mmCIF file of C-alpha atoms in Angstrom:
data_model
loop_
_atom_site.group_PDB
_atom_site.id
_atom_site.type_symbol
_atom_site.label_atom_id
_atom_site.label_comp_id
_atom_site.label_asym_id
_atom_site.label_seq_id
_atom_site.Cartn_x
_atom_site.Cartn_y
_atom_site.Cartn_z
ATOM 1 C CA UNK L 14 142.218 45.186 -123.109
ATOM 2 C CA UNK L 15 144.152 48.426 -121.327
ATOM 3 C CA UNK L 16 143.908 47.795 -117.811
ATOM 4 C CA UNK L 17 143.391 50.378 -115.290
ATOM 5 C CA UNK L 18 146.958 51.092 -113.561
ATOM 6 C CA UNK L 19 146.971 50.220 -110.164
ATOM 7 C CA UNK L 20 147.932 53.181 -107.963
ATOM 8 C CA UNK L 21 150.787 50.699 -106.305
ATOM 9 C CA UNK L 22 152.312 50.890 -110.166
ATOM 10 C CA UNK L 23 152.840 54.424 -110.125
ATOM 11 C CA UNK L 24 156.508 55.236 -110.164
ATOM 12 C CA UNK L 25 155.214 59.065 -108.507
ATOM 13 C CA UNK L 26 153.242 56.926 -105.552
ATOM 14 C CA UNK L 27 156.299 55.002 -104.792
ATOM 15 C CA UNK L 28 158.424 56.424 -101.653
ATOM 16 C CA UNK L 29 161.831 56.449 -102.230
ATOM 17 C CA UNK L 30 164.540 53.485 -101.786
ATOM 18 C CA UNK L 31 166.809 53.902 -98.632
ATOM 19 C CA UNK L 32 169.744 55.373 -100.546
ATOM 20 C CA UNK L 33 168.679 56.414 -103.138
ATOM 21 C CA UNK L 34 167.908 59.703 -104.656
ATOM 22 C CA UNK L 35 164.677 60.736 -105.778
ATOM 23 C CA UNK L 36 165.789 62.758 -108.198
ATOM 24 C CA UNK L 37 164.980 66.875 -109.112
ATOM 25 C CA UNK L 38 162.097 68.097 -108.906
ATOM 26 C CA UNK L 39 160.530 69.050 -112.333
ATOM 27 C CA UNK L 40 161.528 72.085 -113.722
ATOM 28 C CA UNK L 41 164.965 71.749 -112.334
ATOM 29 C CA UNK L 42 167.983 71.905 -114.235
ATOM 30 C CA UNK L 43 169.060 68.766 -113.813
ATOM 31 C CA UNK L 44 166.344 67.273 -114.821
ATOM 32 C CA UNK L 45 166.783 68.454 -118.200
ATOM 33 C CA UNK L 46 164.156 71.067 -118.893
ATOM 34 C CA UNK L 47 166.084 73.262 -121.154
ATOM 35 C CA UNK L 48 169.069 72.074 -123.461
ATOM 36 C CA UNK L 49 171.890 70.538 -121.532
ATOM 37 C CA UNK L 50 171.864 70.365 -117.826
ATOM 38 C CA UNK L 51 174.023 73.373 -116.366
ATOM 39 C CA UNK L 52 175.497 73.409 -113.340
ATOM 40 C CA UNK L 53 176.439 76.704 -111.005
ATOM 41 C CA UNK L 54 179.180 78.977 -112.813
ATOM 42 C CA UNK L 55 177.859 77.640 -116.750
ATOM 43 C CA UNK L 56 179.599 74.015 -116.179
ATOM 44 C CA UNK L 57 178.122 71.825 -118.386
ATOM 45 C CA UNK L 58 176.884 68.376 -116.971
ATOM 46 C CA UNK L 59 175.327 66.327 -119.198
ATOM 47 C CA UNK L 60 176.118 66.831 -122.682
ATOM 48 C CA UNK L 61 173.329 65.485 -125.173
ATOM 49 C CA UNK L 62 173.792 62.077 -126.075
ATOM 50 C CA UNK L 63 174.558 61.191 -129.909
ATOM 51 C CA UNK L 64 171.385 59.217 -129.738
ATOM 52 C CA UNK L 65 169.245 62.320 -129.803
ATOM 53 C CA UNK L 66 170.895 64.053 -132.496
ATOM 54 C CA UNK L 67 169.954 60.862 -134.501
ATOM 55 C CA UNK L 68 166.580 60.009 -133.458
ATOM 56 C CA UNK L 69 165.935 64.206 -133.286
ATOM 57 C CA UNK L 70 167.230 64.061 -137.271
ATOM 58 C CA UNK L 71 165.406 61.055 -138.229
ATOM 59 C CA UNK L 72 161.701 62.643 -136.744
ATOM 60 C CA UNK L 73 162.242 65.683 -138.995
ATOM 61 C CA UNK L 74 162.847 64.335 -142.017
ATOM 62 C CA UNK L 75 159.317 61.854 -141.608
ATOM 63 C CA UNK L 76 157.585 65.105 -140.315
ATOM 64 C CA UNK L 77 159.164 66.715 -143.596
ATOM 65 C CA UNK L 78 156.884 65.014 -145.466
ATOM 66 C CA UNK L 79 154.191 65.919 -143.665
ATOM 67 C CA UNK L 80 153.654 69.283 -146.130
ATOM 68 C CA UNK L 81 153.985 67.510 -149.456
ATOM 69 C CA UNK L 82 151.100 64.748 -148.356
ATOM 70 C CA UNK L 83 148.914 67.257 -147.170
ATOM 71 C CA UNK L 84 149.451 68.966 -150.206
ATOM 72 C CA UNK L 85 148.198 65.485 -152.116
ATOM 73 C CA UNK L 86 146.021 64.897 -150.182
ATOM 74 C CA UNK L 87 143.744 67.986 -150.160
ATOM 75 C CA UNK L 88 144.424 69.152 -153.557
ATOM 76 C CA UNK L 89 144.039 72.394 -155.184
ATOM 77 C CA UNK L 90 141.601 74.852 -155.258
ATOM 78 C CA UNK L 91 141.612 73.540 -159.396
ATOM 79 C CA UNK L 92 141.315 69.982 -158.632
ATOM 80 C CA UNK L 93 140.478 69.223 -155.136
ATOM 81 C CA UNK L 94 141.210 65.901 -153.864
ATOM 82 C CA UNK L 95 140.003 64.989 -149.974
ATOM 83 C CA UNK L 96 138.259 67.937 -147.789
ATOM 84 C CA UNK L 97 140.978 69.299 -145.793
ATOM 85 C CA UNK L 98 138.485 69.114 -142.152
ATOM 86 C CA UNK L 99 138.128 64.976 -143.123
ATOM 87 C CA UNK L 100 142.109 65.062 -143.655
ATOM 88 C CA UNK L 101 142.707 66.498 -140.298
ATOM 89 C CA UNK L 102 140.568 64.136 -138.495
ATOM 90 C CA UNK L 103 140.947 61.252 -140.505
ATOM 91 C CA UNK L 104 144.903 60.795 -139.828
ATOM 92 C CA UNK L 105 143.975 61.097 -136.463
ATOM 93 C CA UNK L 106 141.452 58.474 -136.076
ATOM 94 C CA UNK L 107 143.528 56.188 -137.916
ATOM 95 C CA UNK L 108 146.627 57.389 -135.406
ATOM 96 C CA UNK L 109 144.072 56.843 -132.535
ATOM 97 C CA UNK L 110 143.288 53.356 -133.520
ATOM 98 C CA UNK L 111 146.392 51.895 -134.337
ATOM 99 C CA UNK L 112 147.862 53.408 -130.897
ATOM 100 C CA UNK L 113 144.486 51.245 -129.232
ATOM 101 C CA UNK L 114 145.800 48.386 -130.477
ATOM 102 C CA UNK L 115 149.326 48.918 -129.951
ATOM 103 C CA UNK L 116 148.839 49.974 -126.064
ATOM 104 C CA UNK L 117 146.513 46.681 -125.688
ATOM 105 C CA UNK L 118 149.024 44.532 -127.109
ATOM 106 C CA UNK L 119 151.647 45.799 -125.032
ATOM 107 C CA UNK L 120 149.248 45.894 -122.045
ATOM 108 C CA UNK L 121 149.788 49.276 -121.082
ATOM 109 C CA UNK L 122 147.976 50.326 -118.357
ATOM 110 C CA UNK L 123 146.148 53.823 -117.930
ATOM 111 C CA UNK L 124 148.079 56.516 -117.543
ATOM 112 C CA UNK L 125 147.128 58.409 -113.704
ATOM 113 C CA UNK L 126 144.770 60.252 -113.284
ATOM 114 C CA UNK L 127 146.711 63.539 -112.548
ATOM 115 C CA UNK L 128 148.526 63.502 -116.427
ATOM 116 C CA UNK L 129 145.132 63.132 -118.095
ATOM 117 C CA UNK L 130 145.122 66.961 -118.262
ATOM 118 C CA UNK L 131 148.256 67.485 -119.752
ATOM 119 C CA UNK L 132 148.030 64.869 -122.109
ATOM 120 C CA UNK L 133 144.433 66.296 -123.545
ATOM 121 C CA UNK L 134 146.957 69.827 -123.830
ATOM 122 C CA UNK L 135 149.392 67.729 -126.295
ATOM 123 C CA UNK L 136 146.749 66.261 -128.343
ATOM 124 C CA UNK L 137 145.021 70.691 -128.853
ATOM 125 C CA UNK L 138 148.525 71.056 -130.001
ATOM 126 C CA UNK L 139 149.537 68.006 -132.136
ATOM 127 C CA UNK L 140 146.454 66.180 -133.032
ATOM 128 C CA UNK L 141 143.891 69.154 -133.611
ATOM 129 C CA UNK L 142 145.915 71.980 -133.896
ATOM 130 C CA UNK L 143 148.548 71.993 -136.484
ATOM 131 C CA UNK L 144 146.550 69.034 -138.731
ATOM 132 C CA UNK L 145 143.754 71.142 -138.970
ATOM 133 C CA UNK L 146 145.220 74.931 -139.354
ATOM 134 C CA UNK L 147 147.426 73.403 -141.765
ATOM 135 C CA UNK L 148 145.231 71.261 -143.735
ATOM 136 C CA UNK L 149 143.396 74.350 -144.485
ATOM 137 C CA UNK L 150 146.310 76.499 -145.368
ATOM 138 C CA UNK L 151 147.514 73.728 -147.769
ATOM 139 C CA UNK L 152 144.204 74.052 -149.854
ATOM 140 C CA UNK L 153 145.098 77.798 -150.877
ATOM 141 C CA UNK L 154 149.239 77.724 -150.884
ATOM 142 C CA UNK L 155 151.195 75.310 -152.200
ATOM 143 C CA UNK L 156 153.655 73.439 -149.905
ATOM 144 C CA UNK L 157 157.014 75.299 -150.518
ATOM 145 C CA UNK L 158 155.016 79.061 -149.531
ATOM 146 C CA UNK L 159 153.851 76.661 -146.123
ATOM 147 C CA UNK L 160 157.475 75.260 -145.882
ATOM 148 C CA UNK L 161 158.464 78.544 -145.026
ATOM 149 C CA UNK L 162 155.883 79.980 -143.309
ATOM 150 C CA UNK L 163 156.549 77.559 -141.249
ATOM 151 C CA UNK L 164 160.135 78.032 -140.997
ATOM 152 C CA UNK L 165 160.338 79.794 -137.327
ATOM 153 C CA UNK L 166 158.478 76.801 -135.859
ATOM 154 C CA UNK L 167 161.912 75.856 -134.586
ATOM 155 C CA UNK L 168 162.665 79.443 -132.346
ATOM 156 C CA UNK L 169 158.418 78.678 -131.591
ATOM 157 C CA UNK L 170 159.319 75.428 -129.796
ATOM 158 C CA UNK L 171 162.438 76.992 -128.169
ATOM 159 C CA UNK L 172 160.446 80.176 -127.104
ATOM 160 C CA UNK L 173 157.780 77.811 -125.519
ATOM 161 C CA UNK L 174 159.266 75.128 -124.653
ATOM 162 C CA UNK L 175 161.691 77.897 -121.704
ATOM 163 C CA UNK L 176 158.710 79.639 -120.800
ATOM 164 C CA UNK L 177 157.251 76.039 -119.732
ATOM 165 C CA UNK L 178 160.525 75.270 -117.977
ATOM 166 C CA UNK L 179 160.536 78.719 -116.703
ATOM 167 C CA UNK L 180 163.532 80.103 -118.337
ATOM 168 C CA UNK L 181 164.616 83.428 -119.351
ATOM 169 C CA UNK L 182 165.589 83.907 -122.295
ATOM 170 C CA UNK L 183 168.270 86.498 -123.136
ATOM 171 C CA UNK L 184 167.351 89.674 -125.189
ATOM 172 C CA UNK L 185 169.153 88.424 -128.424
ATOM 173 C CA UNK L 186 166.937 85.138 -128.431
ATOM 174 C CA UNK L 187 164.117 87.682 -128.765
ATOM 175 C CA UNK L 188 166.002 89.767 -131.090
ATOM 176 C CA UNK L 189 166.559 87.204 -133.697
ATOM 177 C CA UNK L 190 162.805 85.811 -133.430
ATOM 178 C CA UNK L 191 161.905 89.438 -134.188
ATOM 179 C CA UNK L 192 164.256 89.416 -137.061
ATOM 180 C CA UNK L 193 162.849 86.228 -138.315
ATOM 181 C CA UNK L 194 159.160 87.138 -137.357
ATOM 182 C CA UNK L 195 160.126 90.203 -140.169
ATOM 183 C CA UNK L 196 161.265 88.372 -142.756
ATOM 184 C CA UNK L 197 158.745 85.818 -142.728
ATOM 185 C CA UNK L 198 156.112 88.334 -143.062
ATOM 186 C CA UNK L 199 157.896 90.405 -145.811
ATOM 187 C CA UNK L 200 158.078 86.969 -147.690
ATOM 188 C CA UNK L 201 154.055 86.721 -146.934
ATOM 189 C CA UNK L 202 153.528 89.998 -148.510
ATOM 190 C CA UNK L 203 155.604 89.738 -151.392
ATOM 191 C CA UNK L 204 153.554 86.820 -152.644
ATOM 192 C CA UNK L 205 150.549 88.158 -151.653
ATOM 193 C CA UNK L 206 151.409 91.277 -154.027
ATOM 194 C CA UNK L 207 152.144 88.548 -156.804
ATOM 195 C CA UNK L 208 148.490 86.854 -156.018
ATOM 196 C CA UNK L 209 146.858 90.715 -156.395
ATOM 197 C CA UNK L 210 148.747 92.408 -158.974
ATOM 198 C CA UNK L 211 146.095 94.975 -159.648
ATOM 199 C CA UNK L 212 145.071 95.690 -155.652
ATOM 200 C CA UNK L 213 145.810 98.980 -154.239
ATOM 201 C CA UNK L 214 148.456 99.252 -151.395
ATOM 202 C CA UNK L 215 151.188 98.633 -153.556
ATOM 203 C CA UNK L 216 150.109 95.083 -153.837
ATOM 204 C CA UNK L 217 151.383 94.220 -150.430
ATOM 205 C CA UNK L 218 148.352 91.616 -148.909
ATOM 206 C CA UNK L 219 148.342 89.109 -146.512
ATOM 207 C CA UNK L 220 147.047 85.833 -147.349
ATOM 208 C CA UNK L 221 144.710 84.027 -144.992
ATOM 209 C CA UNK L 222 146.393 81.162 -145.165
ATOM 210 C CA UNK L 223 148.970 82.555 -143.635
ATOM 211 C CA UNK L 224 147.213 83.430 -140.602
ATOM 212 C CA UNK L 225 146.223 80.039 -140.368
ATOM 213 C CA UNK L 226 150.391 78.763 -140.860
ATOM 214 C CA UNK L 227 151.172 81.515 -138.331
ATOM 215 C CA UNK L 228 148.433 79.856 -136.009
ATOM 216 C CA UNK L 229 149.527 76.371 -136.930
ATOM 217 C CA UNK L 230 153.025 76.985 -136.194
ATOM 218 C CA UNK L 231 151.891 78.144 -132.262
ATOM 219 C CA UNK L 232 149.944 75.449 -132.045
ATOM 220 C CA UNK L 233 152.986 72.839 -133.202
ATOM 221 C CA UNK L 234 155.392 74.748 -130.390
ATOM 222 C CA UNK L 235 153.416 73.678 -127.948
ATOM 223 C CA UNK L 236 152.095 70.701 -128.695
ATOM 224 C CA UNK L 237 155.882 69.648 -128.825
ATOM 225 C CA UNK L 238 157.313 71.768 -126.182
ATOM 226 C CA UNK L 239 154.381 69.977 -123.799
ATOM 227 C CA UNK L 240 154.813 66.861 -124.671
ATOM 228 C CA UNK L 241 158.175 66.872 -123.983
ATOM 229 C CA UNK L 242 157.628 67.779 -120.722
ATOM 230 C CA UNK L 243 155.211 65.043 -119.964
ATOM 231 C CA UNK L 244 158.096 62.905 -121.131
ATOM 232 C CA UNK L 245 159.617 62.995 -117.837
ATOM 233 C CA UNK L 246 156.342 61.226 -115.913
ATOM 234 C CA UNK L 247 155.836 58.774 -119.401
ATOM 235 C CA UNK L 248 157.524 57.129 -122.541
ATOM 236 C CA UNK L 249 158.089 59.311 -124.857
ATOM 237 C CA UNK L 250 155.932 56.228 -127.278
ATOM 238 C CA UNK L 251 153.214 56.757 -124.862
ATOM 239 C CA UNK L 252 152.458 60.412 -124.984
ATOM 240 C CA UNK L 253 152.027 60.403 -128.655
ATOM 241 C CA UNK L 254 149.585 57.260 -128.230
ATOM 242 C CA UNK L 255 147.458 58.253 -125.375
ATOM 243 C CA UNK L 256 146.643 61.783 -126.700
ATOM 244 C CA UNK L 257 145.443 60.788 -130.109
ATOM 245 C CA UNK L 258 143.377 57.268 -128.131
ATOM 246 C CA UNK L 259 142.080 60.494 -126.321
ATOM 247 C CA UNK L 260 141.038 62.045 -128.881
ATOM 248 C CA UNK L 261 139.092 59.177 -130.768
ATOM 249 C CA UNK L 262 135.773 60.120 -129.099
ATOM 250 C CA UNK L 263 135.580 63.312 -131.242
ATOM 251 C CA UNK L 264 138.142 61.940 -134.302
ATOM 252 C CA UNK L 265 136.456 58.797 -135.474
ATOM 253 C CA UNK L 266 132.642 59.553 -135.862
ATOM 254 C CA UNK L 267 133.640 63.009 -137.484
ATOM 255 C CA UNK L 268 135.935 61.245 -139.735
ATOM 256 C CA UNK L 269 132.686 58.853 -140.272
ATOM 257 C CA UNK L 270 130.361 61.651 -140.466
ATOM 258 C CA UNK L 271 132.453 63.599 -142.946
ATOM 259 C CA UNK L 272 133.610 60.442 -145.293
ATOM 260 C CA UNK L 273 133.779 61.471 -148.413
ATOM 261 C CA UNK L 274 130.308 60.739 -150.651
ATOM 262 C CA UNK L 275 132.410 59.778 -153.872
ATOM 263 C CA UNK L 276 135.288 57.832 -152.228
ATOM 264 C CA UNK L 277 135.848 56.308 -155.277
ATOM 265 C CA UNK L 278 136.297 59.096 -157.354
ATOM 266 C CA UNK L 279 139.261 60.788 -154.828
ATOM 267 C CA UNK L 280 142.871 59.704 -156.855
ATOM 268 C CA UNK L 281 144.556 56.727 -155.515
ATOM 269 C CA UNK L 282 147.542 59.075 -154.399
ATOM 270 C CA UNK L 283 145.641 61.217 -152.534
ATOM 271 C CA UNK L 284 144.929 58.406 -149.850
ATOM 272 C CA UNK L 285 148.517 57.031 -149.924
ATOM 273 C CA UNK L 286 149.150 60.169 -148.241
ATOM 274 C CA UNK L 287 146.227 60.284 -146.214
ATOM 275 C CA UNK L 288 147.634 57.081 -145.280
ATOM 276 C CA UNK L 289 150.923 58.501 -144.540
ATOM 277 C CA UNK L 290 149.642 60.992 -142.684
ATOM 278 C CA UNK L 291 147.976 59.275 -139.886
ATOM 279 C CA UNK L 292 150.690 56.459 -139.403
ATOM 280 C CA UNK L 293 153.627 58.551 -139.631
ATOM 281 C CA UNK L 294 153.272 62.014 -139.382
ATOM 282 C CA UNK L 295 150.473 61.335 -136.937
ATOM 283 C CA UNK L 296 151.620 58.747 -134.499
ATOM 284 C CA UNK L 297 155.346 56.742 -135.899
ATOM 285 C CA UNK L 298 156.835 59.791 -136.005
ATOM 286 C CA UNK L 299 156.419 61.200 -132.568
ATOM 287 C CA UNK L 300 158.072 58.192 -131.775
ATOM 288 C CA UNK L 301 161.648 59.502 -132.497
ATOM 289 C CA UNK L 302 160.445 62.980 -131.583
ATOM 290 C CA UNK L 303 159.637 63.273 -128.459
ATOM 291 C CA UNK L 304 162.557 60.805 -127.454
ATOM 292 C CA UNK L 305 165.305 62.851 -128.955
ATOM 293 C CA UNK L 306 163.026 65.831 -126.892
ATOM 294 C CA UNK L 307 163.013 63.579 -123.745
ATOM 295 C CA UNK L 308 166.569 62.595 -124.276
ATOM 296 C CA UNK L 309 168.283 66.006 -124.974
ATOM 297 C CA UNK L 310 165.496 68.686 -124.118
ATOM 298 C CA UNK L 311 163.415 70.821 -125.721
ATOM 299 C CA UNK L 312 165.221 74.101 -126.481
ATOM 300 C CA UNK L 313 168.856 72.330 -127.207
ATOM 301 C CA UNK L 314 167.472 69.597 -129.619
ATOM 302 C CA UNK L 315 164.578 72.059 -131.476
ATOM 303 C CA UNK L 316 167.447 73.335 -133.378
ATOM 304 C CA UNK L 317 167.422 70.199 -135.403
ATOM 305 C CA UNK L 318 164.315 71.133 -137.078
ATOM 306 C CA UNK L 319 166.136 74.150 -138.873
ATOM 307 C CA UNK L 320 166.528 71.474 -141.581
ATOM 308 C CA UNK L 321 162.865 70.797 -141.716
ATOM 309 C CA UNK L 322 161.751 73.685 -144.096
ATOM 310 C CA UNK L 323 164.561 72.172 -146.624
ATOM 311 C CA UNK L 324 163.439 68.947 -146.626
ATOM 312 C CA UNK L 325 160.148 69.852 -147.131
ATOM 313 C CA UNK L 326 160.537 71.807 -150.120
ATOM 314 C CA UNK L 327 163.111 69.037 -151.602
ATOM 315 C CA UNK L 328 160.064 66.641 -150.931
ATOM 316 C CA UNK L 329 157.308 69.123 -152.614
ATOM 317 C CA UNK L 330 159.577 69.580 -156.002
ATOM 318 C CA UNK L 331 159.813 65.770 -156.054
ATOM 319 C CA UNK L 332 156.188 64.826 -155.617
ATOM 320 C CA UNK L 333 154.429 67.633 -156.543
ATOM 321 C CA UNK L 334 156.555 69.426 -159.044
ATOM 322 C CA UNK L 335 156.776 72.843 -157.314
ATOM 323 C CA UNK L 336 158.813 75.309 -158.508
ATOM 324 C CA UNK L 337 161.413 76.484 -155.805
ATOM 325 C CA UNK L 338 162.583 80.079 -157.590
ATOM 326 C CA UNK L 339 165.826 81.586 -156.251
ATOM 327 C CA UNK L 340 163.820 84.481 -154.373
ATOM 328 C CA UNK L 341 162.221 81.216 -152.093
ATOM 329 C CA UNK L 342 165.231 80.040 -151.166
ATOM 330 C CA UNK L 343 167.180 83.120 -150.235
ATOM 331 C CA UNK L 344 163.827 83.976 -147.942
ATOM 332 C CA UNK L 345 164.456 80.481 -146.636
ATOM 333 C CA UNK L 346 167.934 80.892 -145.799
ATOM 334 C CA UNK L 347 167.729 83.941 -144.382
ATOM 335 C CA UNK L 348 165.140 82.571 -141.956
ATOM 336 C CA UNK L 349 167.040 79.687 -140.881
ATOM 337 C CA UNK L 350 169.944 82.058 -140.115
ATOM 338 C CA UNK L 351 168.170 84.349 -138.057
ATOM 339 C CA UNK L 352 166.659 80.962 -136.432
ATOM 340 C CA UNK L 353 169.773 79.499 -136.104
ATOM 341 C CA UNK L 354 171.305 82.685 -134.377
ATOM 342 C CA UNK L 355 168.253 82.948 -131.783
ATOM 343 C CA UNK L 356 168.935 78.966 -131.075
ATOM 344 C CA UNK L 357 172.768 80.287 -129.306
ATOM 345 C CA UNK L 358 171.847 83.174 -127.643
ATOM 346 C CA UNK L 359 171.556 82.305 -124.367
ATOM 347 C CA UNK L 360 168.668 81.297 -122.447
ATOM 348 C CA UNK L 361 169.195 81.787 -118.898
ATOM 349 C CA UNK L 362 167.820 79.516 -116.149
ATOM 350 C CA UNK L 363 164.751 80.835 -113.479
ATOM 351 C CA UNK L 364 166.378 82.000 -110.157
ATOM 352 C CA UNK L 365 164.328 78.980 -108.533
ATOM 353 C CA UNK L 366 166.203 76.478 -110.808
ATOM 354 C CA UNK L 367 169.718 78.246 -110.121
ATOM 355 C CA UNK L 368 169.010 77.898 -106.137
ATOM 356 C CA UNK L 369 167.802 74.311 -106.579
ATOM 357 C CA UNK L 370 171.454 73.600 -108.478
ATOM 358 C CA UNK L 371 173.208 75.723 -105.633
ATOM 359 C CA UNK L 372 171.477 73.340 -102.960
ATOM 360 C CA UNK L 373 172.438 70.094 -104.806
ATOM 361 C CA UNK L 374 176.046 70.645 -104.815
ATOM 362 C CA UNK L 375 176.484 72.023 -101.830
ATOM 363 C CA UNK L 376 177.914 69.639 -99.632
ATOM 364 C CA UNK L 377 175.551 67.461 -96.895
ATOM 365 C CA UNK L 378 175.918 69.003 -92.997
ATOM 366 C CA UNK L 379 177.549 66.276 -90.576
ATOM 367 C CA UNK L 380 174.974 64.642 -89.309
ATOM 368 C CA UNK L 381 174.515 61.153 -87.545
ATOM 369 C CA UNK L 382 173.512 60.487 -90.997
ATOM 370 C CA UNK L 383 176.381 61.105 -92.830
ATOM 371 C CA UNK L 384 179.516 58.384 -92.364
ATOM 372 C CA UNK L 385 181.705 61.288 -93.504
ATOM 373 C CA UNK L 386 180.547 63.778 -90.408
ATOM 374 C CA UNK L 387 183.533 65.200 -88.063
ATOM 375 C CA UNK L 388 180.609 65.274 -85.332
ATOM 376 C CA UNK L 389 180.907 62.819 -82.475
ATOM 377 C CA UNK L 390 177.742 61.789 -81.023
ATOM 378 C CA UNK L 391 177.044 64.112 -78.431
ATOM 379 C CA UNK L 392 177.638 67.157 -80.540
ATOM 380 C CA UNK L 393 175.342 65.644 -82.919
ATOM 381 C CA UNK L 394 172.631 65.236 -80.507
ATOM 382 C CA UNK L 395 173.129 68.578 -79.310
#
């Protein structure tokens, strides 16, 4: 069973060691809110490890896939497969249970009391948010119009992930996410027009779906940008886990309650990706995520998912057999570059995080507490 943690365990109850540091507080620069950590006068001090490029690539490409699968697994308004509501809350439930068992067998104990909050914030992003929003998008688009839809979730994660940390971004970040904003929505009209040839307006319509990508791709920013914050307080395996085990009181007996009445009749590779969504996209995935988040921060490594959009139409013309026409991919590329842009214009740290960096290198007073102090005793007392 989970124990409960014992409030002696907590590494934030502990005082700290005699010499040692107990580190920035949150939010700080140094402790890696942004991209890299930057000292006074833009010196770089920690540059991100190689390990987070890696483990950054290797969660987009299994969250690639994520699309595709839902794609499978709801079907098409001509031949629907699963109900996209049950596929939202199904892969959950299934996440949820095999992080149960995964957090007994590792005896994990409860996380405190004061991250419950924030965790139940990740899982309205991650496990509730984007499944769902998306899952219902997928039943009206196909996955290559939701592949780049979704295509500024990147500059989302950036944009939200500095207004958690309290940065300020410059007015080029915002000037490329307007840009990109632009031609996302020009794409979104264009095929709308194609869907109504004959409606007035020149044919120019929003989809709904794409209010619901729009939404879904809000919802992902945070639910990542969040998560990596809580990061810093727990594993980066944990904070995946515990918000979809939170979640099971509302995932599993919906999931029950809206099981399918003709299970049998749903195609065989609708589940595999069912499957594949709750184990991978749902839970394994996050694994890699949020490290490479925790590891090289939330605004510096969301750049890596500029090759998401790619992969995932690759993976729809492979398993679904989705055209990708040349107008697509020009609309994707320009995204990406406008995305791409936004990710190096520069984000500028809060006042509060400079002053914090100014304190830490300035050097210690001579104290009686300092070996290195020019003060003999008396002038110290004094």
């Amino acid at each position: 069973m989970i124990k409960p943690i014992d409030p002696s365990d907590d590494p934030a109850a502990k005082p700290a060691q005699a010499g040692q540091s107990t580190g920035p507080p949150p939010g700080s620069l140094a402790h890696g809110s942004g991209s890299q950590a930057v000292a006074p006068h833009g010196r770089q001090t920690t540059p991100v490890p190689g390990r987070a490029w890696l483990l950054g690539l290797l969660g987009t490409a299994l969250f690639a896939l994520s699309l595709p699968a839902t794609r499978l697994a709801v079907g098409s308004p001509a031949a629907p497969e699963l109900a996209p509501l049950f596929v939202a809350l199904a892969r959950a439930a299934l996440a949820g249970l095999l992080a149960a068992c995964w957090l007994a067998w590792r005896r994990t104990p409860w996380p405190p009391r004061r991250l419950r909050l924030a965790i139940g914030s990740v899982a309205a992003g991650v496990v509730f948010g984007f499944p769902l929003l998306t899952s219902l998008a997928l039943r009206q688009v196909d996955a290559v119009h939701a592949s780049l839809m979704l295509g500024l979730l990147p500059l989302a994660t950036a944009a939200i992930g500095a207004m958690l940390a309290r940065q300020r971004p410059s007015a080029a970040f915002w000037l490329w996410a307007a840009a990109g904003s632009a031609l996302v929505c020009a794409y979104a009209l264009r095929q709308g027009g194609h869907a109504h040839p004959g409606a007035p307006g020149l044919g120019l319509h929003l989809q709904a779906a794409d209010a619901l990508l729009g939404l879904a791709m809000l919802a992902g920013g945070w639910g990542y940008a969040r998560g990596a914050l809580l990061t810093r307080q727990l594993p980066p395996e944990q904070v995946i886990s515990w918000a979809v085990v939170f979640s099971l009181p509302i995932t599993l007996p919906a999931a029950c309650w809206l099981w399918p009445q003709h299970a049998a009749a749903i195609a065989p590779a609708a589940w595999g990706a069912l499957a594949y969504l709750g184990i991978v996209s749902m839970w394994l995935g996050f694994f890699a995520w949020y490290r490479a988040l925790a590891l090289g921060g939330t605004v510096r490594m969301s750049q890596v998912q500029l090759l998401q959009p790619f992969l995932s139409m690759l993976a729809a013309g492979l398993l679904l057999g989705e055209r990708l026409d040349a107008t697509t991919l020009l609309f994707a590329l320009a995204v990406m570059a406008t995305v791409l842009a936004g990710r190096r214009a520069r984000v500028h740290p809060a006042a509060a995080e400079v002053a914090t960096a100014d304190e830490a290198a300035a050097p210690m007073p001579p104290t009686l507490a300092n070996p290195n102090s020019t003060l003999n005793t008396k002038d110290a007392v004094r």
